[in-house]
Each structure stands twice: as structure tokens, then as C-alpha cells.
């Protein structure tokens, strides 16, 4: 089969890690008889430098015309880069919000899997980790406080800023459905995370999630307050299967979930909507501190490409093959700097990509 993939290298380590993911996809193509056609799309700081905006209409159109989108990362050093002297809607990350909105991607899946080979990199104690953990955060992506009205005003000489967090029941229901669908393919447990003791949006969230649960009698649902969830993720991450939550809570909790797995460089993500077209990207950012040094771990991006095969193209065997190749490289003791510990062999971004590709 032929597949059109819009590739967005972005900024920082983005181009390096995306290159390795495409290398692995090409190997999959050779082995399984598929052809992946790549169209490079500008987004983020690199787009600001060339066009003045983080995402042009043409770039969005190119992404829409593809079967799926593979993204590295966008953004620079927030303290140093001139991009952050621009108004917020013209900064690199605005491209990210715009493409998610433009492609109508309202669901973000972030798996948090502890690879047994990387147990030493996990900051949690052995008795907490046990036999490892494997859960997925389902985060609402296009609503809530990141998209609500905001303003900064000066009243009587005092600066005042306001952000608002709107949600309607349809937005909640469609993301809840995704969480239950994912749970049906996994451990059939959903933990819905909110702040219902304080926020009206959370009280509506809780009601609508409960109503949606009635369509999935096999799935066990429990509610958890976000502050408790932040604690439970480090106290007993094994308890989770699917964690469902709104945009900002999900942003924070999925980063915490990344850290308890030991390395942010290992974690894939998928953003999905109502169609097969998805946006696949690593959970981490553009890591400007190590950009261009062949130090970045490309595995999160390579595993994101595997998720693309699984969710957008229904290529299960091929996705399994990439995941097995990653496991095999880890078993063989190869490590990038972020997951390095004593007794293993340090390699760079390109070498990690090569070793994974040669095991496909
Ligand atoms: P970051 O994830 O880029 O980096 C945090 C730390 O993790 C850094 O020390 C970095 O070197 C390390 N790291 C990240 N990915 C790595 C990898 N693959 N291999 C090895 N080490 C890795 O987060 P940050 O420093 O807060 O943000 C940097 C820039 O990225 C900012 O401009 C931010 O806005 C942007 N950002 C973009 C996205 C995205 O494109 N989706 C997501 C988060 C942050």
C-alpha cells in the first residue's frame, strides 16, 4: 500500500529524531511491501523564521491532504530565543495548537510504559514498580483553559490576568468515548481525573463521563481528584489502566507519567480525532540544550511512528515489529545518554536509529 505522510521536523532536536523515524519506516516499507511518501511541512520556529507565522495555511493544507502526520517537536529556549519576544499567538507552540485545532484532533493518547530494561532509570523504588506498569493518559486536547478567553488588563494601576476554562458536554462526551474505547482494548478500567470539589467544568465532566460509562458496562470507572492522581502516579502507578482527563490536567499528568517511566525520550504520543488522520509525535519537547549534537533519543519518535501504523493505517504487524526492534536494541544494551547507566553502551541519535532499523 501507499501512504502519504506529512513530516514536520520542527525545531531543536526535531529534525534529528524525525530522520531516524523515517529511516525505520522506510525499512518497514521494504520488508512489508509498503511505500511511504513524505511531504515536509514547516511548523514552529523554523516556520516563523521563513514565513513570519508558526503555521501557514499552506502548511495546514498539506497536513490535511496527507494520510497522517509525523512531528518532531517545536520551540526554542524560552529564556533566550527571539521567538519568545513575539506575541503568544505567533510563537512556535502556537503552531502546535493551531494544527491540532485545524486537524480537529481532540484526543491525545500518551502511553506510559516502564520498559523492564530501563528499570534502573525509573526514579521510583523497586517495591513500587514491582513487575512494571503500563497505562495510557487520554487527554482532551482542544478545549479547556488553553482555548478559553484570556486577557491581561491594568485596573487602578494593578495588572490583572484572567484565563477561562470552558467545556461543553459534547466535548466531554467525545473524549470520554475515546477513553472507554481504548480501555476496551486494554485492561477495561478508566480513571477519570478532575477537580470536581472546586470547578464547575469538572462537575459537568464527572456527570458526562458517568453517562458515557453506561454505554460500556464492561469497563470499570472511578473518579479521582487531580491532586490525588498526581500523588498516586508516584505512589502506585500500577493501579492505572486508562487515565482520562481534561486538557491542562492532562498536560501536567502526562509529563509526570513520562518521568515515572524513567525517560521522556522513550514516550510516544498520538493525537486523534474523528477520522483516521492522526498526528504522531514524541511526548518531549525540542530539547534545545542538546540540539544538533547527535545526543537525542529518537525512540519516542520511532514509537510514535509505530502508533501511526497501528491507529491510522491499521498495520498491526508492522507496528509490533517496530516495538520488538526497540526492545531488542535495549536488550542488546545500547543506550542514548538520557537512558544511560553503568554497564551499558552509549550511542548517539543516528546510531540508535540504525540499530533499530537493522532489526526490522
Ligand atoms: P524538553 O522536553 O524539550 O526537554 C526537557 C529535558 O529533557 C531537557 O534536558 C532535554 O535535553 C531532555 N530531553 C527531551 N527530549 C529528549 C530526548 N529525545 N532525548 C534526550 N533528552 C531529551 O522540554 P523543555 O526544555 O521544557 O522545552 C523545550 C522547548 O520545547 C520549549 O520551547 C517548549 O515550549 C517546547 N516544547 C515543545 C513540545 C512539542 O513540540 N510538542 C512539547 C513540550 C515542549
Short mmCIF file of C-alpha atoms and ligand atoms in Angstrom, two decimals:
data_model
loop_
_atom_site.label_atom_id
_atom_site.label_comp_id
_atom_site.label_asym_id
_atom_site.label_seq_id
_atom_site.Cartn_x
_atom_site.Cartn_y
_atom_site.Cartn_z
CA UNK A 1 0.00 0.00 0.00
CA UNK A 2 0.98 3.64 -0.48
CA UNK A 3 0.68 6.11 2.37
CA UNK A 4 1.12 9.89 2.33
CA UNK A 5 2.82 11.17 5.47
CA UNK A 6 3.24 14.87 6.24
CA UNK A 7 6.52 15.17 8.10
CA UNK A 8 7.11 18.15 10.39
CA UNK A 9 10.71 18.16 11.63
CA UNK A 10 10.20 21.42 13.59
CA UNK A 11 12.91 22.87 15.82
CA UNK A 12 15.73 21.80 18.13
CA UNK A 13 16.24 18.03 18.06
CA UNK A 14 13.11 17.64 15.86
CA UNK A 15 14.92 17.17 12.52
CA UNK A 16 17.37 14.62 14.03
CA UNK A 17 14.73 12.38 15.61
CA UNK A 18 12.28 12.56 12.70
CA UNK A 19 15.07 11.48 10.33
CA UNK A 20 15.56 8.31 12.37
CA UNK A 21 11.82 7.58 12.49
CA UNK A 22 11.60 7.88 8.68
CA UNK A 23 14.61 5.57 8.38
CA UNK A 24 12.73 2.94 10.41
CA UNK A 25 9.50 3.48 8.43
CA UNK A 26 11.41 3.04 5.17
CA UNK A 27 12.78 -0.27 6.43
CA UNK A 28 9.23 -1.33 7.33
CA UNK A 29 8.17 -0.36 3.80
CA UNK A 30 10.92 -2.55 2.27
CA UNK A 31 10.15 -5.51 4.48
CA UNK A 32 6.34 -5.43 4.26
CA UNK A 33 5.85 -4.02 0.76
CA UNK A 34 4.51 -0.53 1.58
CA UNK A 35 5.53 2.84 0.21
CA UNK A 36 5.62 5.88 2.47
CA UNK A 37 5.59 9.20 0.61
CA UNK A 38 6.82 12.08 2.72
CA UNK A 39 5.89 15.74 2.32
CA UNK A 40 7.94 18.07 4.52
CA UNK A 41 5.81 20.68 6.27
CA UNK A 42 7.06 23.80 8.05
CA UNK A 43 5.90 24.48 11.58
CA UNK A 44 7.21 26.16 14.73
CA UNK A 45 10.23 28.44 14.98
CA UNK A 46 11.59 27.39 11.61
CA UNK A 47 8.31 28.49 10.03
CA UNK A 48 8.39 31.82 11.91
CA UNK A 49 11.88 32.47 10.52
CA UNK A 50 10.79 31.72 6.95
CA UNK A 51 7.19 32.98 6.83
CA UNK A 52 6.60 35.12 9.93
CA UNK A 53 4.00 32.73 11.38
CA UNK A 54 4.33 29.36 13.17
CA UNK A 55 1.92 27.58 10.80
CA UNK A 56 0.84 28.87 7.40
CA UNK A 57 -2.48 28.00 5.75
CA UNK A 58 -0.50 26.11 3.07
CA UNK A 59 1.29 24.04 5.72
CA UNK A 60 -2.02 23.15 7.37
CA UNK A 61 -3.50 22.28 3.98
CA UNK A 62 -0.54 19.96 3.26
CA UNK A 63 -1.07 18.22 6.59
CA UNK A 64 -4.80 17.85 5.87
CA UNK A 65 -4.06 16.36 2.44
CA UNK A 66 -1.93 13.58 3.96
CA UNK A 67 -2.98 10.26 5.45
CA UNK A 68 -1.19 11.09 8.66
CA UNK A 69 1.30 13.49 10.23
CA UNK A 70 4.63 12.77 11.94
CA UNK A 71 6.01 15.61 14.06
CA UNK A 72 9.37 16.05 15.80
CA UNK A 73 8.96 19.00 18.18
CA UNK A 74 8.70 22.77 18.06
CA UNK A 75 10.04 25.58 20.20
CA UNK A 76 13.34 27.01 21.37
CA UNK A 77 14.99 28.12 24.56
CA UNK A 78 12.21 30.15 26.14
CA UNK A 79 14.68 32.37 28.03
CA UNK A 80 16.94 33.11 25.06
CA UNK A 81 15.18 32.73 21.74
CA UNK A 82 13.76 35.78 19.93
CA UNK A 83 10.68 33.69 19.12
CA UNK A 84 9.51 34.33 22.69
CA UNK A 85 9.60 38.10 22.22
CA UNK A 86 6.68 37.67 19.78
CA UNK A 87 3.03 37.82 20.90
CA UNK A 88 1.82 34.41 22.17
CA UNK A 89 -0.22 33.67 19.02
CA UNK A 90 2.92 33.99 16.87
CA UNK A 91 5.24 31.83 18.98
CA UNK A 92 6.35 28.33 17.91
CA UNK A 93 3.94 26.47 20.21
CA UNK A 94 1.01 28.36 18.68
CA UNK A 95 1.66 26.24 15.57
CA UNK A 96 1.10 23.14 17.66
CA UNK A 97 -2.22 24.38 19.00
CA UNK A 98 -3.25 25.53 15.51
CA UNK A 99 -2.51 22.22 13.80
CA UNK A 100 -4.33 20.23 16.49
CA UNK A 101 -7.32 22.52 16.10
CA UNK A 102 -7.06 22.61 12.27
CA UNK A 103 -6.97 18.82 12.03
CA UNK A 104 -9.75 18.60 14.65
CA UNK A 105 -7.63 16.39 16.88
CA UNK A 106 -9.31 16.40 20.23
CA UNK A 107 -7.82 13.27 21.78
CA UNK A 108 -4.24 12.80 22.91
CA UNK A 109 -3.04 9.32 23.82
CA UNK A 110 0.14 9.15 25.85
CA UNK A 111 1.23 5.68 26.82
CA UNK A 112 3.34 5.44 30.00
CA UNK A 113 5.13 2.13 29.83
CA UNK A 114 8.02 1.08 32.04
CA UNK A 115 10.41 -0.89 29.81
CA UNK A 116 11.85 -3.64 32.05
CA UNK A 117 15.32 -2.99 30.54
CA UNK A 118 15.16 0.58 31.88
CA UNK A 119 14.08 -0.20 35.42
CA UNK A 120 17.25 1.48 36.74
CA UNK A 121 16.27 4.75 35.05
CA UNK A 122 12.91 4.82 36.86
CA UNK A 123 13.09 7.18 39.84
CA UNK A 124 10.66 5.06 41.87
CA UNK A 125 11.67 2.35 44.34
CA UNK A 126 11.66 -1.31 43.28
CA UNK A 127 8.81 -2.19 45.64
CA UNK A 128 6.63 0.45 43.97
CA UNK A 129 7.50 -0.57 40.41
CA UNK A 130 7.02 -4.30 41.03
CA UNK A 131 6.68 -6.04 37.68
CA UNK A 132 6.42 -2.72 35.85
CA UNK A 133 3.44 -0.64 34.80
CA UNK A 134 1.64 0.17 31.59
CA UNK A 135 -1.03 2.83 31.43
CA UNK A 136 -2.20 5.44 28.99
CA UNK A 137 -3.26 9.02 29.60
CA UNK A 138 -6.19 10.09 27.42
CA UNK A 139 -6.09 13.88 27.40
CA UNK A 140 -8.68 16.23 25.93
CA UNK A 141 -6.78 18.49 23.54
CA UNK A 142 -8.86 21.28 22.05
CA UNK A 143 -10.89 22.67 24.92
CA UNK A 144 -10.41 23.97 28.41
CA UNK A 145 -8.23 26.75 29.68
CA UNK A 146 -5.74 26.65 26.78
CA UNK A 147 -8.50 27.69 24.41
CA UNK A 148 -10.74 29.74 26.69
CA UNK A 149 -10.89 33.52 26.61
CA UNK A 150 -8.00 35.27 28.26
CA UNK A 151 -6.92 38.82 28.89
CA UNK A 152 -4.47 40.92 30.83
CA UNK A 153 -5.65 44.32 31.96
CA UNK A 154 -4.44 47.07 34.24
CA UNK A 155 -7.07 48.26 36.67
CA UNK A 156 -6.28 51.17 39.00
CA UNK A 157 -2.58 50.63 38.30
CA UNK A 158 -2.74 46.91 39.17
CA UNK A 159 -2.09 44.32 36.44
CA UNK A 160 -4.64 41.56 36.37
CA UNK A 161 -4.75 38.45 34.15
CA UNK A 162 -7.73 36.17 33.52
CA UNK A 163 -7.92 32.77 31.84
CA UNK A 164 -11.19 30.89 31.45
CA UNK A 165 -11.80 27.12 31.29
CA UNK A 166 -14.88 26.32 29.22
CA UNK A 167 -16.16 22.81 28.39
CA UNK A 168 -19.45 21.73 26.89
CA UNK A 169 -20.96 18.29 27.27
CA UNK A 170 -20.29 17.27 23.64
CA UNK A 171 -16.57 17.95 24.04
CA UNK A 172 -16.54 15.86 27.19
CA UNK A 173 -18.59 13.01 25.74
CA UNK A 174 -16.43 12.51 22.63
CA UNK A 175 -13.20 12.31 24.62
CA UNK A 176 -14.83 10.05 27.22
CA UNK A 177 -15.89 7.70 24.40
CA UNK A 178 -12.28 7.50 23.22
CA UNK A 179 -11.12 6.62 26.73
CA UNK A 180 -13.70 3.83 27.03
CA UNK A 181 -12.84 2.52 23.54
CA UNK A 182 -9.14 2.41 24.46
CA UNK A 183 -9.99 0.73 27.77
CA UNK A 184 -11.98 -1.97 25.95
CA UNK A 185 -8.76 -2.92 24.11
CA UNK A 186 -6.71 -2.90 27.33
CA UNK A 187 -7.50 -3.56 30.98
CA UNK A 188 -11.11 -2.23 30.93
CA UNK A 189 -10.52 0.32 33.65
CA UNK A 190 -10.91 4.10 33.35
CA UNK A 191 -9.83 6.59 36.00
CA UNK A 192 -11.47 9.93 35.23
CA UNK A 193 -9.48 12.79 36.72
CA UNK A 194 -10.98 16.17 37.61
CA UNK A 195 -11.20 18.85 40.30
CA UNK A 196 -14.92 18.45 41.00
CA UNK A 197 -14.57 19.72 44.56
CA UNK A 198 -13.82 23.20 43.14
CA UNK A 199 -14.53 23.60 39.42
CA UNK A 200 -17.90 23.70 37.64
CA UNK A 201 -16.28 22.33 34.47
CA UNK A 202 -15.14 19.33 36.50
CA UNK A 203 -18.60 18.72 37.94
CA UNK A 204 -20.03 18.65 34.41
CA UNK A 205 -17.09 16.45 33.34
CA UNK A 206 -17.89 13.92 36.07
CA UNK A 207 -21.60 13.75 35.13
CA UNK A 208 -21.00 13.32 31.41
CA UNK A 209 -18.28 10.69 31.91
CA UNK A 210 -20.65 8.76 34.15
CA UNK A 211 -23.41 8.94 31.50
CA UNK A 212 -20.96 7.75 28.81
CA UNK A 213 -19.86 4.86 31.03
CA UNK A 214 -23.37 3.42 30.80
CA UNK A 215 -22.61 2.52 27.16
CA UNK A 216 -19.59 0.48 28.34
CA UNK A 217 -20.84 -1.80 31.13
CA UNK A 218 -17.68 -3.94 30.93
CA UNK A 219 -15.45 -1.01 31.83
CA UNK A 220 -14.89 -0.14 35.47
CA UNK A 221 -14.96 3.63 36.08
CA UNK A 222 -13.60 5.52 39.04
CA UNK A 223 -13.25 9.27 39.63
CA UNK A 224 -10.12 10.79 41.12
CA UNK A 225 -9.22 14.37 42.02
CA UNK A 226 -6.26 15.69 40.09
CA UNK A 227 -4.13 16.42 43.15
CA UNK A 228 -4.65 12.86 44.39
CA UNK A 229 -3.89 11.49 40.92
CA UNK A 230 -0.57 13.38 40.86
CA UNK A 231 0.31 11.60 44.13
CA UNK A 232 -0.98 8.17 43.08
CA UNK A 233 1.14 8.20 39.94
CA UNK A 234 4.29 8.12 42.06
CA UNK A 235 2.84 6.10 44.95
CA UNK A 236 1.31 3.25 42.94
CA UNK A 237 1.35 3.70 39.14
CA UNK A 238 0.36 0.03 38.64
CA UNK A 239 -3.22 0.87 39.67
CA UNK A 240 -3.87 2.75 36.40
CA UNK A 241 -5.00 1.42 33.05
CA UNK A 242 -6.60 4.39 31.25
CA UNK A 243 -6.41 7.84 32.82
CA UNK A 244 -8.97 10.21 31.27
CA UNK A 245 -8.66 13.92 31.86
CA UNK A 246 -9.10 17.44 30.50
CA UNK A 247 -6.50 19.48 28.64
CA UNK A 248 -4.41 21.22 31.31
CA UNK A 249 -4.57 18.44 33.90
CA UNK A 250 -3.59 16.02 31.13
CA UNK A 251 -0.68 18.20 30.06
CA UNK A 252 0.75 18.09 33.57
CA UNK A 253 -0.12 14.47 34.45
CA UNK A 254 1.21 13.06 31.20
CA UNK A 255 4.57 14.75 31.84
CA UNK A 256 4.58 13.27 35.33
CA UNK A 257 3.74 9.87 33.82
CA UNK A 258 6.69 10.35 31.45
CA UNK A 259 9.06 10.94 34.33
CA UNK A 260 7.98 7.88 36.32
CA UNK A 261 8.82 5.71 33.33
CA UNK A 262 12.41 6.90 33.64
CA UNK A 263 12.92 8.77 30.40
CA UNK A 264 10.96 11.31 28.49
CA UNK A 265 12.98 10.21 25.44
CA UNK A 266 11.09 6.87 25.31
CA UNK A 267 7.49 8.07 25.25
CA UNK A 268 5.35 8.23 22.16
CA UNK A 269 2.06 10.02 21.68
CA UNK A 270 -0.84 10.16 19.28
CA UNK A 271 -3.41 12.87 18.70
CA UNK A 272 -6.61 11.62 17.15
CA UNK A 273 -9.96 12.93 16.04
CA UNK A 274 -13.00 11.54 14.33
CA UNK A 275 -11.12 10.25 11.22
CA UNK A 276 -8.06 8.05 10.61
CA UNK A 277 -5.79 11.07 10.15
CA UNK A 278 -3.71 11.45 13.30
CA UNK A 279 -0.74 13.49 14.48
CA UNK A 280 2.05 11.40 15.96
CA UNK A 281 4.85 12.93 17.98
CA UNK A 282 7.14 12.24 20.93
CA UNK A 283 5.91 13.41 24.33
CA UNK A 284 9.00 15.52 24.89
CA UNK A 285 9.84 18.96 23.54
CA UNK A 286 12.53 20.25 21.21
CA UNK A 287 15.34 19.91 23.80
CA UNK A 288 17.30 22.95 22.56
CA UNK A 289 20.04 22.16 25.12
CA UNK A 290 21.15 19.09 23.14
CA UNK A 291 20.00 20.03 19.61
CA UNK A 292 22.39 19.25 16.77
CA UNK A 293 24.70 17.15 18.96
CA UNK A 294 23.56 13.64 17.96
CA UNK A 295 22.57 13.09 21.62
CA UNK A 296 18.77 12.96 21.44
CA UNK A 297 16.99 9.70 22.00
CA UNK A 298 14.92 9.01 18.84
CA UNK A 299 12.95 6.11 20.37
CA UNK A 300 9.89 8.19 21.38
CA UNK A 301 9.55 9.38 17.79
CA UNK A 302 10.15 5.89 16.40
CA UNK A 303 7.47 4.50 18.74
CA UNK A 304 5.18 7.35 17.65
CA UNK A 305 5.66 6.17 14.06
CA UNK A 306 4.66 2.68 15.28
CA UNK A 307 1.49 4.17 16.79
CA UNK A 308 0.79 5.80 13.40
CA UNK A 309 0.96 2.39 11.74
CA UNK A 310 -1.34 0.93 14.39
CA UNK A 311 -4.01 3.64 14.68
CA UNK A 312 -4.03 5.44 11.31
CA UNK A 313 -3.04 2.66 8.90
CA UNK A 314 -4.24 -0.46 10.77
CA UNK A 315 -0.80 -2.05 10.20
CA UNK A 316 -0.65 -4.04 13.43
CA UNK A 317 2.12 -6.49 12.41
CA UNK A 318 4.32 -3.64 11.25
CA UNK A 319 3.75 -1.66 14.48
CA UNK A 320 4.54 -4.77 16.55
CA UNK A 321 7.71 -5.22 14.50
CA UNK A 322 8.98 -1.70 15.37
CA UNK A 323 8.23 -2.22 19.06
CA UNK A 324 10.05 -5.57 19.01
CA UNK A 325 13.05 -3.94 17.31
CA UNK A 326 13.19 -1.26 20.04
CA UNK A 327 13.05 -3.94 22.73
CA UNK A 328 15.78 -5.92 21.00
CA UNK A 329 18.11 -2.89 20.85
CA UNK A 330 17.52 -2.24 24.56
CA UNK A 331 18.11 -5.93 25.35
CA UNK A 332 21.42 -5.70 23.48
CA UNK A 333 22.48 -2.93 25.89
CA UNK A 334 22.52 0.10 23.56
CA UNK A 335 21.58 3.37 25.26
CA UNK A 336 21.38 7.07 24.39
CA UNK A 337 22.64 9.47 27.05
CA UNK A 338 19.24 10.10 28.66
CA UNK A 339 18.77 6.39 29.50
CA UNK A 340 22.42 5.55 30.06
CA UNK A 341 23.59 3.81 33.21
CA UNK A 342 26.65 1.76 34.21
CA UNK A 343 27.45 -1.35 32.19
CA UNK A 344 25.63 -0.30 29.01
CA UNK A 345 26.95 1.07 25.72
CA UNK A 346 26.43 4.74 24.86
CA UNK A 347 25.40 5.60 21.29
CA UNK A 348 24.04 8.68 19.53
CA UNK A 349 20.76 9.51 17.80
CA UNK A 350 21.78 8.22 14.37
CA UNK A 351 23.34 5.03 15.70
CA UNK A 352 20.20 4.25 17.73
CA UNK A 353 18.09 4.73 14.57
CA UNK A 354 20.46 2.48 12.59
CA UNK A 355 20.32 -0.30 15.17
CA UNK A 356 16.53 -0.26 15.33
CA UNK A 357 16.20 -0.15 11.53
CA UNK A 358 18.57 -3.08 11.06
CA UNK A 359 16.43 -5.24 13.37
CA UNK A 360 13.23 -4.67 11.32
P1 LIG B 1 12.02 19.26 26.61
O1 LIG B 1 11.19 18.02 26.62
O2 LIG B 1 12.39 19.78 25.28
O3 LIG B 1 13.37 18.99 27.45
C1 LIG B 1 13.38 18.67 28.84
C2 LIG B 1 14.69 17.93 29.17
O4 LIG B 1 14.61 16.62 28.61
C3 LIG B 1 15.92 18.58 28.56
O5 LIG B 1 17.00 18.42 29.45
C4 LIG B 1 16.17 17.77 27.30
O6 LIG B 1 17.55 17.74 26.91
C5 LIG B 1 15.67 16.38 27.69
N1 LIG B 1 15.12 15.66 26.53
C6 LIG B 1 13.95 15.90 25.93
N2 LIG B 1 13.79 15.06 24.89
C7 LIG B 1 14.88 14.28 24.85
C8 LIG B 1 15.31 13.20 24.00
N3 LIG B 1 14.59 12.77 22.96
N4 LIG B 1 16.50 12.62 24.24
C9 LIG B 1 17.26 13.03 25.28
N5 LIG B 1 16.92 14.02 26.13
C10 LIG B 1 15.73 14.65 25.90
O7 LIG B 1 11.23 20.36 27.46
P2 LIG B 1 11.58 21.90 27.70
O8 LIG B 1 13.05 22.08 27.88
O9 LIG B 1 10.65 22.32 28.76
O10 LIG B 1 11.13 22.63 26.37
C11 LIG B 1 12.00 22.96 25.30
C12 LIG B 1 11.20 23.58 24.17
O11 LIG B 1 10.30 22.57 23.64
C13 LIG B 1 10.31 24.74 24.62
O12 LIG B 1 10.35 25.70 23.61
C14 LIG B 1 8.93 24.13 24.73
O13 LIG B 1 7.92 25.06 24.56
C15 LIG B 1 8.99 23.12 23.61
N6 LIG B 1 8.04 22.00 23.74
C16 LIG B 1 7.52 21.53 22.58
C17 LIG B 1 6.66 20.45 22.63
C18 LIG B 1 6.14 19.92 21.33
O14 LIG B 1 6.62 20.28 20.27
N7 LIG B 1 5.15 19.05 21.36
C19 LIG B 1 6.37 19.83 23.84
C20 LIG B 1 6.95 20.31 25.01
C21 LIG B 1 7.80 21.41 24.95
#
